Amino acid sequence: MFDCVASEFDIDPARTIMVGDRLDTDILMGNTCGLTTLLTLTGVTTLEEVKGHEESDCPARQSLVPDYYVDSIADILPALQD
């Protein structure tokens, strides 16, 4: 899906961040496509779940670890104003 969107809109993966609230869909897709990933903890995913994946030796679980996380999408608004 990302390849289709990227080719249509000339998106540079190095300058794109995938924001989502689910590890098994949003974050997995972002990591698979080489995007920076940001998890919002407003959905079904908990920080404890992220830490469990992060500490695992399993490559499949490691692929679910986001680069960054925030409690709410509102937490990134100050960074966007700079």
Coordinates of N, CA and C in Angstrom, one line a residue:
M1 N 0.8 -1.2 0.0 CA 0.0 0.0 0.0 C 0.9 1.3 0.0
F2 N 1.9 1.3 0.8 CA 2.8 2.4 0.9 C 3.5 2.7 -0.4
D3 N 3.9 1.6 -1.1 CA 4.6 1.8 -2.4 C 3.7 2.5 -3.4
C4 N 2.5 2.1 -3.4 CA 1.5 2.7 -4.3 C 1.3 4.2 -4.0
V5 N 1.2 4.6 -2.8 CA 1.0 6.0 -2.4 C 2.3 6.8 -2.6
A6 N 3.4 6.2 -2.3 CA 4.7 6.8 -2.5 C 5.0 7.1 -4.0
S7 N 4.7 6.2 -4.8 CA 4.9 6.4 -6.2 C 4.0 7.5 -6.8
E8 N 2.8 7.5 -6.3 CA 1.8 8.5 -6.8 C 2.1 9.9 -6.4
F9 N 2.6 10.0 -5.2 CA 2.8 11.4 -4.6 C 4.3 11.7 -4.4
D10 N 5.2 10.9 -4.9 CA 6.6 11.2 -4.8 C 7.0 11.4 -3.4
I11 N 6.7 10.5 -2.5 CA 7.0 10.6 -1.1 C 8.4 10.0 -0.8
D12 N 9.2 10.7 -0.1 CA 10.6 10.3 0.3 C 10.5 9.6 1.7
P13 N 10.7 8.2 1.7 CA 10.6 7.5 3.0 C 11.5 8.1 4.1
A14 N 12.6 8.6 3.7 CA 13.5 9.2 4.7 C 13.0 10.5 5.4
R15 N 12.0 11.1 4.8 CA 11.4 12.3 5.3 C 9.9 12.1 5.7
T16 N 9.5 10.8 6.0 CA 8.2 10.5 6.3 C 8.1 9.8 7.6
I17 N 7.1 10.1 8.4 CA 6.9 9.4 9.6 C 5.5 8.8 9.6
M18 N 5.4 7.5 10.1 CA 4.2 6.8 10.2 C 3.7 7.0 11.6
V19 N 2.5 7.6 11.8 CA 1.9 7.8 13.1 C 0.7 6.9 13.2
G20 N 0.7 6.1 14.3 CA -0.5 5.2 14.5 C -0.6 4.8 16.0
D21 N -1.7 4.1 16.2 CA -2.0 3.7 17.6 C -2.0 2.2 17.8
R22 N -1.6 1.5 16.7 CA -1.6 0.0 16.8 C -0.2 -0.5 16.3
L23 N 0.4 -1.4 17.1 CA 1.7 -2.0 16.8 C 1.6 -2.9 15.6
D24 N 0.5 -3.7 15.5 CA 0.4 -4.8 14.5 C 0.0 -4.3 13.2
T25 N -0.4 -3.1 13.1 CA -0.8 -2.6 11.7 C 0.0 -1.3 11.4
D26 N -0.2 -0.3 12.1 CA 0.5 1.0 11.8 C 2.0 1.0 11.9
I27 N 2.4 0.5 13.1 CA 3.9 0.5 13.3 C 4.6 -0.6 12.5
L28 N 4.0 -1.7 12.3 CA 4.5 -2.8 11.5 C 4.7 -2.3 10.1
M29 N 3.7 -1.6 9.5 CA 3.8 -1.1 8.2 C 4.9 -0.1 8.0
G30 N 4.9 0.8 9.0 CA 6.0 1.9 8.9 C 7.4 1.3 9.0
N31 N 7.6 0.3 9.9 CA 8.9 -0.3 10.0 C 9.2 -1.1 8.8
T32 N 8.3 -1.8 8.2 CA 8.5 -2.6 7.0 C 8.9 -1.8 5.8
C33 N 8.3 -0.6 5.8 CA 8.5 0.3 4.6 C 9.7 1.2 4.9
G34 N 10.4 1.1 5.9 CA 11.6 1.9 6.2 C 11.3 3.3 6.7
L35 N 10.1 3.5 7.3 CA 9.7 4.8 7.8 C 10.1 5.0 9.2
T36 N 10.3 6.2 9.7 CA 10.3 6.4 11.1 C 8.9 6.2 11.6
T37 N 8.8 5.7 12.8 CA 7.5 5.4 13.4 C 7.2 6.1 14.7
L38 N 6.0 6.5 14.9 CA 5.6 7.2 16.1 C 4.3 6.5 16.6
L39 N 4.3 5.9 17.8 CA 3.1 5.3 18.4 C 2.4 6.3 19.3
T40 N 1.1 6.4 19.2 CA 0.3 7.2 20.1 C -0.4 6.2 21.0
L41 N -0.3 6.4 22.3 CA -0.8 5.5 23.3 C -2.3 5.7 23.6
T42 N -3.0 6.2 22.6 CA -4.4 6.5 22.7 C -5.3 5.3 22.2
G43 N -4.7 4.3 21.7 CA -5.4 3.2 21.1 C -5.3 2.0 22.0
V44 N -5.3 0.8 21.4 CA -5.3 -0.5 22.2 C -3.9 -0.8 22.8
T45 N -2.8 -0.2 22.3 CA -1.5 -0.6 22.6 C -1.1 0.1 23.9
T46 N -0.4 -0.7 24.8 CA 0.1 -0.1 26.1 C 1.6 0.0 26.0
L47 N 2.2 0.8 26.8 CA 3.6 1.0 26.9 C 4.3 -0.3 27.4
E48 N 3.6 -1.1 28.2 CA 4.2 -2.3 28.7 C 4.3 -3.3 27.5
E49 N 3.3 -3.3 26.6 CA 3.4 -4.2 25.4 C 4.6 -3.8 24.6
V50 N 4.8 -2.5 24.4 CA 6.0 -2.0 23.6 C 7.3 -2.5 24.2
K51 N 7.4 -2.4 25.5 CA 8.6 -2.8 26.2 C 8.8 -4.3 26.1
G52 N 7.7 -5.1 26.2 CA 7.9 -6.5 26.0 C 8.4 -6.9 24.6
H53 N 8.0 -6.2 23.6 CA 8.5 -6.4 22.2 C 10.0 -6.0 22.1
E54 N 10.2 -4.8 22.7 CA 11.6 -4.3 22.7 C 12.6 -5.2 23.4
E55 N 12.2 -5.8 24.4 CA 13.1 -6.7 25.2 C 13.2 -8.1 24.6
S56 N 12.4 -8.4 23.6 CA 12.4 -9.8 23.0 C 13.5 -10.0 22.1
D57 N 14.0 -11.2 21.9 CA 15.0 -11.6 20.9 C 14.4 -12.0 19.6
C58 N 13.0 -12.0 19.6 CA 12.3 -12.4 18.4 C 12.2 -11.3 17.3
P59 N 12.8 -11.6 16.1 CA 12.7 -10.5 15.1 C 11.3 -10.1 14.8
A60 N 10.4 -11.0 14.8 CA 9.0 -10.6 14.5 C 8.5 -9.6 15.5
R61 N 8.8 -9.8 16.8 CA 8.4 -8.9 17.8 C 9.1 -7.6 17.8
Q62 N 10.4 -7.6 17.4 CA 11.2 -6.4 17.3 C 10.7 -5.5 16.2
S63 N 10.1 -6.1 15.2 CA 9.5 -5.3 14.1 C 8.3 -4.5 14.5
L64 N 7.8 -4.7 15.7 CA 6.6 -4.0 16.2 C 7.0 -2.9 17.1
V65 N 8.3 -2.6 17.3 CA 8.8 -1.6 18.2 C 8.8 -0.2 17.4
P66 N 8.1 0.8 17.9 CA 8.2 2.1 17.3 C 9.5 2.8 17.6
D67 N 9.8 3.8 16.8 CA 11.0 4.6 17.0 C 10.7 5.6 18.2
Y68 N 9.5 6.1 18.2 CA 9.1 7.0 19.3 C 7.7 6.7 19.7
Y69 N 7.3 7.2 20.9 CA 5.9 7.1 21.3 C 5.5 8.4 22.1
V70 N 4.2 8.7 22.1 CA 3.7 9.8 22.8 C 2.4 9.3 23.5
D71 N 2.0 9.9 24.6 CA 0.7 9.6 25.2 C -0.5 9.9 24.3
S72 N -0.4 11.1 23.6 CA -1.4 11.5 22.8 C -0.9 12.2 21.6
I73 N -1.6 12.2 20.5 CA -1.1 12.9 19.3 C -0.9 14.4 19.6
A74 N -1.7 14.9 20.5 CA -1.6 16.4 20.9 C -0.2 16.7 21.4
D75 N 0.5 15.7 21.9 CA 1.9 15.9 22.5 C 2.9 16.3 21.4
I76 N 2.6 16.1 20.2 CA 3.6 16.5 19.1 C 3.3 17.9 18.6
L77 N 2.2 18.4 18.9 CA 1.9 19.8 18.4 C 2.9 20.8 18.7
P78 N 3.5 20.9 19.9 CA 4.6 21.9 20.1 C 5.8 21.7 19.2
A79 N 6.1 20.5 18.9 CA 7.3 20.3 18.0 C 7.0 20.8 16.6
L80 N 5.7 20.7 16.2 CA 5.3 21.1 14.8 C 5.3 22.6 14.7
Q81 N 5.2 23.3 15.8 CA 5.2 24.8 15.7 C 6.6 25.4 15.6
D82 N 7.6 24.6 15.8 CA 9.0 25.2 15.8 C 9.5 25.3 14.3

